[in-house]
C-alpha cells in the first residue's frame, strides 16, 4: 500500500496533548527496556483517539518516541484497517458486509446509510460528521447485521433501527450499544432453548472435584 | 549435535540449523524465494515445504530447526503438491511478462516454475497492478512483479542499515516500498537487484540492454575502492554490460558497492583509444612509434634526477614494477605511488588492514580514526555493521561525524584526542584495554596530511597500549581508498632519501628542477602545479592527467587486462581480461615495457608470467595469491604532537572518486540524486 498522490490533507506536525503524553509514557513504560516498540499499537491508537485519524506526522512522532525507523510504524499502521490514514468524520460508521451480515440484510443497511447521510461508501459528509465504510467481518455474526462506531457495536439492525441510529447521532446523542431489539448479548431470540431444566452434577465429576 | 535423516540419508548438524540448511549440507536442493543465508529468516514464500514424519502438514524448512531423529522427505508427492500450490498462489498476481522482463533467463520464479510448477493456471480473474516506485537512478522497479519475499526489505534494514523499505498494507493491498516517496539512500542499494528473485527490482542502467544468456562472464576483481571485492564482469562483444558481485566470504561476502557495480558504463566513455602527442600546444593523434619517439627525444640528455613519476589510484602492480625498473634504469629516485600524499612508507604492518575484513567479526571494540568507512568502503562498512548488530561492540570515532549506519560514540575530530587515548587519559582507552580483541581503523583522512606520520605513530601507540597486537590478533588496520596503493607500497614506489615525494615532485616541476613527469594513471594531483614540465600520461580515461599531458599513452582499464591488485588487507588478487582495450590502447605493463625498449633499456621480461615472477622477486607477497598473510609487527610512525587541524574524510562524493566513476553517466545521475550540493552543476550535466 503506497500513499495516494494527493497528500495535501496531511498536517505538518503532530504532538500528543499533555494528558495523552503521560498516557503514552505509561504505555511505553509497561514494556521492558529494549522492547519499547511493543507499545506501537497502543500509541497509534492513542494518536487516533486524539486526532480521529493517524496522520503521517503522528506516525513519525510515534517512531521517534519508540526509537524505530518511521517505515516500521508505517508498516504496522497500514496493516491494520482499524487505523484511519485519512481524516474521518466524527462518527465513523463501519458496516459489516460479510456473509452472515449479508444474509441478514446488510445490503439494506448500507443503502439506508447512504440515503440517510447522502454519501457513498468511503466518503465523508460535507459537515465532517459522518464517514461511511464497508468492513470485513467484525466477529459479531450472531447479532448480524452490525455497524461499528467508535468503540461500540450496534447490532441486530434493520432499516428502521439504522435510520434511528443515524438520527440519534445527528442529534448528538450516544445510543445504547448492543442489540437494537433489546436482546441480551447474543442470547437466542425468544429466550433460552437449551438447559431448560436443572441437571444434577454427575457423581463421578463431583467426586473428583 | 542432532542427527536427522533427509531423503533416507543421515546427516549430523549443529543444533539450531534449519532443515533447509541441513539439506544443503547433503547437497539436496530445496527451492526457496524468501530465504537467503545472509538475511534473517522470514518464512513467507512457502516454497521450501518439506514433509516431516509425524507432522500433520508439510513444514517450511527454512524456519524449522532440526531436532534429533527427525525424518524429512523432500521428494514425496505431498511436497511436490505443496510446491505446486505455493507457486500457483505466487503466480496469481504475477504478470507473465517474462519476454519483456529483464530478469528473464536468470529469474528464480521462472526457473522454479519450470521445475516445480503447473503448466497452466486456474486463475481467471484480473491480476492486480501496483504503482511503480522511484528508488533513484540505480534500481528500476516493476512492483507488479513483486512476490513479497521481503528480501530487499531485510537487506536494506539489516545489511545496508538505512531502514527505508518496508511492506505496507495487507493481503492484496500489500506493497513493498518506502511508503513516503523517496529514493534509497544506501551505497549498497544495487544489491537488492541481485537479491530480488523476480523482476520487480532490476538494474536501471542495464535495462533492456542485454539478455543474461548472451553475456560472457569473466570472474575478476573490483578496483574502484581498496576493498578488492570479487566481481563478475558480464560482457557482450567488446562491451562490458554490467558488473555483478561474486561470493568471497573473506572480502565482500556477496555484496558490492553501487560505484563498483554501476560505474561500468564509463568504460566506453571518455576513453583514450590512441596515443596523442602535443604539437604546437594541441594534442594530436599519433602512432605508438611517434609517441615513443617524442618521449625518447625529450628524455635525451635529461639526467635521471630531473625525471619524476607518480603512480595513480588504479595502477596495477605489473605496470608499477615495470615503471619502477624503468626509473631505476633512468637513474631517477623520484617515483611515488601515493598521489594523495599519504605518509605511509614503513613496514607492511603499518599500511595494511592487519585483522582482515573478515577479522572485523572477531573484534570486540573499534576505534575509527579519520575515516568515514560508509563512503570510503561501503562493503567493509557493512561488515562493521554486521559485527555491531551482534552486540557487545563499542565503537568510537575520532574524525568526521556522519551516519555510518550503526551507533558509535563520536569523540570529536581533534587529533589531540588520539594523544589522550594513547596515553590512557581518555575513557575510551579503558574500553579498548578491557576488550579481548580491540581494533582500530585509520583512514587516509588522517594519513594524507602533513602530520600523517605522527598520526600513524599515535595509532601505533594506541594499538600497543591497548593490547591490539598479540600473538594471534592484530587489530591495527589501515583503510585505503585506492586499489593501487598497497601494491605500490609493497613494491617500494616510495622515494628514498634523495628522492622527491608527490609534493616534492610538484614543487620541483613548478620550479623547473623536474623536467619530465610520468603519470601512470595519476589524476588526483594538482595539474596546475606541474609548471612547464613535459608530462607523459599513461591511462585509460581522458581525465585531469590527460588534459595536461604532452604525450598520452592509452592504457587498459581493469576489465581489459589480467593484472595484479593488492587490497587494503594486503590480499593479492588478479583481475581477468573480459574485453579488449579499445582502439590502440594496450595493457599497461606492455606499454611500459615497449617504452623501456624504445629508450634503449631492454627489460628482462617479455611475458606476463615473467613480469609476475619479477613482482615476486621485488616483494614475496606477490607470490601468494588470495592469501592475507599477517605481517611481522615492528615499530613505525613518528613521535610528536599532531597538528590541530580537524580530521576529516577525503571522500566527499562517494559516487565520483576516480577517472572511471567521474566519466560515468550513472554516477553523475547518482551525484545529482544523492550527493546534493557536493558537486556543482555545470553546463555539461545532461
CSV table of N, CA and C in Angstrom, one decimal, chain A residues 1-5 10 37 56 59 67 69-72 74-76 78-82 85, chain B residues 131 133 153 157 163-171 173-181 407:
chain,number,residue,atom,x,y,z
A,1,UNK,N,0.9,-1.2,0.0
A,1,UNK,CA,0.0,0.0,0.0
A,1,UNK,C,0.9,1.2,0.0
A,2,UNK,N,0.8,2.0,-1.0
A,2,UNK,CA,1.6,3.2,-1.1
A,2,UNK,C,0.6,4.4,-0.9
A,3,UNK,N,1.2,5.5,-0.6
A,3,UNK,CA,0.4,6.7,-0.4
A,3,UNK,C,-0.3,7.1,-1.7
A,4,UNK,N,-1.5,7.6,-1.7
A,4,UNK,CA,-2.0,8.2,-2.9
A,4,UNK,C,-1.4,9.5,-3.2
A,5,UNK,N,-1.5,9.9,-4.4
A,5,UNK,CA,-0.8,11.1,-4.9
A,5,UNK,C,-1.0,12.3,-4.0
A,10,UNK,N,-2.5,16.1,4.8
A,10,UNK,CA,-1.6,15.8,6.0
A,10,UNK,C,-1.1,17.0,6.7
A,37,UNK,N,9.3,-0.9,21.4
A,37,UNK,CA,8.5,-0.9,20.2
A,37,UNK,C,7.2,-1.7,20.3
A,56,UNK,N,0.6,11.1,8.9
A,56,UNK,CA,2.0,10.8,8.7
A,56,UNK,C,2.8,11.4,9.8
A,59,UNK,N,2.5,9.3,12.8
A,59,UNK,CA,3.3,8.0,12.7
A,59,UNK,C,4.8,8.4,13.0
A,67,UNK,N,11.9,5.1,19.1
A,67,UNK,CA,13.3,5.0,18.5
A,67,UNK,C,13.3,3.8,17.5
A,69,UNK,N,12.6,3.1,13.1
A,69,UNK,CA,12.6,3.8,11.8
A,69,UNK,C,11.1,4.1,11.4
A,70,UNK,N,10.8,5.2,10.9
A,70,UNK,CA,9.4,5.6,10.5
A,70,UNK,C,8.7,4.5,9.7
A,71,UNK,N,9.5,3.8,8.8
A,71,UNK,CA,8.9,2.8,7.9
A,71,UNK,C,8.3,1.7,8.7
A,72,UNK,N,8.9,1.4,9.9
A,72,UNK,CA,8.3,0.3,10.7
A,72,UNK,C,7.0,0.7,11.3
A,74,UNK,N,4.9,2.8,9.7
A,74,UNK,CA,4.0,2.8,8.5
A,74,UNK,C,3.5,1.4,8.2
A,75,UNK,N,4.5,0.4,8.4
A,75,UNK,CA,4.1,-1.0,8.1
A,75,UNK,C,3.0,-1.4,9.0
A,76,UNK,N,3.1,-1.1,10.3
A,76,UNK,CA,2.1,-1.5,11.3
A,76,UNK,C,0.8,-0.8,11.0
A,78,UNK,N,-0.4,0.6,8.4
A,78,UNK,CA,-1.1,0.3,7.2
A,78,UNK,C,-1.7,-1.1,7.2
A,79,UNK,N,-1.1,-2.0,8.1
A,79,UNK,CA,-1.5,-3.4,8.1
A,79,UNK,C,-2.9,-3.5,8.7
A,80,UNK,N,-3.2,-2.7,9.8
A,80,UNK,CA,-4.5,-2.8,10.5
A,80,UNK,C,-5.5,-1.8,9.9
A,81,UNK,N,-6.6,-2.4,9.4
A,81,UNK,CA,-7.6,-1.5,8.8
A,81,UNK,C,-8.2,-0.6,9.8
A,82,UNK,N,-8.1,-0.9,11.1
A,82,UNK,CA,-8.7,-0.1,12.1
A,82,UNK,C,-8.0,1.3,12.3
A,85,UNK,N,-6.1,6.3,7.9
A,85,UNK,CA,-4.9,7.1,7.5
A,85,UNK,C,-5.3,8.4,6.7
B,131,UNK,N,1.5,0.4,-8.4
B,131,UNK,CA,2.2,1.6,-8.8
B,131,UNK,C,3.7,1.4,-8.7
B,133,UNK,N,7.6,2.4,-8.1
B,133,UNK,CA,8.2,3.3,-7.1
B,133,UNK,C,9.4,3.9,-7.7
B,153,UNK,N,13.6,-5.8,1.7
B,153,UNK,CA,13.3,-5.1,2.9
B,153,UNK,C,14.3,-5.5,4.0
B,157,UNK,N,17.3,-3.1,5.7
B,157,UNK,CA,17.3,-2.9,7.1
B,157,UNK,C,18.5,-3.5,7.8
B,163,UNK,N,17.0,1.9,7.2
B,163,UNK,CA,15.7,1.3,7.2
B,163,UNK,C,14.7,2.3,6.5
B,164,UNK,N,14.5,2.1,5.2
B,164,UNK,CA,13.6,3.0,4.5
B,164,UNK,C,12.6,2.1,3.7
B,165,UNK,N,12.9,0.8,3.6
B,165,UNK,CA,12.0,0.0,2.8
B,165,UNK,C,11.1,-0.8,3.8
B,166,UNK,N,9.9,-1.0,3.4
B,166,UNK,CA,9.0,-1.8,4.2
B,166,UNK,C,7.9,-2.4,3.4
B,167,UNK,N,7.1,-3.3,4.0
B,167,UNK,CA,6.0,-3.9,3.3
B,167,UNK,C,4.8,-3.2,4.0
B,168,UNK,N,4.1,-2.4,3.3
B,168,UNK,CA,2.9,-1.7,3.9
B,168,UNK,C,1.6,-2.3,3.3
B,169,UNK,N,0.6,-2.1,4.0
B,169,UNK,CA,-0.7,-2.7,3.6
B,169,UNK,C,-0.7,-4.2,3.9
B,170,UNK,N,-1.8,-4.8,3.6
B,170,UNK,CA,-2.0,-6.2,3.9
B,170,UNK,C,-2.8,-6.9,2.8
B,171,UNK,N,-2.6,-8.2,2.8
B,171,UNK,CA,-3.3,-9.0,1.8
B,171,UNK,C,-3.0,-8.5,0.4
B,173,UNK,N,-3.5,-5.8,-0.8
B,173,UNK,CA,-3.0,-4.4,-0.9
B,173,UNK,C,-1.6,-4.3,-0.4
B,174,UNK,N,-0.9,-5.4,-0.1
B,174,UNK,CA,0.4,-5.3,0.4
B,174,UNK,C,1.4,-4.8,-0.7
B,175,UNK,N,2.2,-3.9,-0.4
B,175,UNK,CA,3.2,-3.4,-1.3
B,175,UNK,C,4.6,-3.2,-0.7
B,176,UNK,N,5.6,-3.5,-1.4
B,176,UNK,CA,6.9,-3.2,-0.9
B,176,UNK,C,7.3,-1.9,-1.4
B,177,UNK,N,7.8,-1.0,-0.5
B,177,UNK,CA,8.2,0.3,-0.9
B,177,UNK,C,8.6,1.2,0.3
B,178,UNK,N,8.7,2.4,0.0
B,178,UNK,CA,9.2,3.3,1.1
B,178,UNK,C,8.0,4.0,1.7
B,179,UNK,N,6.8,3.8,1.2
B,179,UNK,CA,5.5,4.4,1.6
B,179,UNK,C,5.5,5.9,1.3
B,180,UNK,N,6.4,6.6,1.9
B,180,UNK,CA,6.5,8.0,1.6
B,180,UNK,C,7.6,8.1,0.4
B,181,UNK,N,7.2,8.7,-0.7
B,181,UNK,CA,8.1,8.7,-1.8
B,181,UNK,C,9.5,9.2,-1.5
B,407,UNK,N,25.5,2.7,15.5
B,407,UNK,CA,25.7,3.7,16.6
B,407,UNK,C,27.1,3.7,17.0
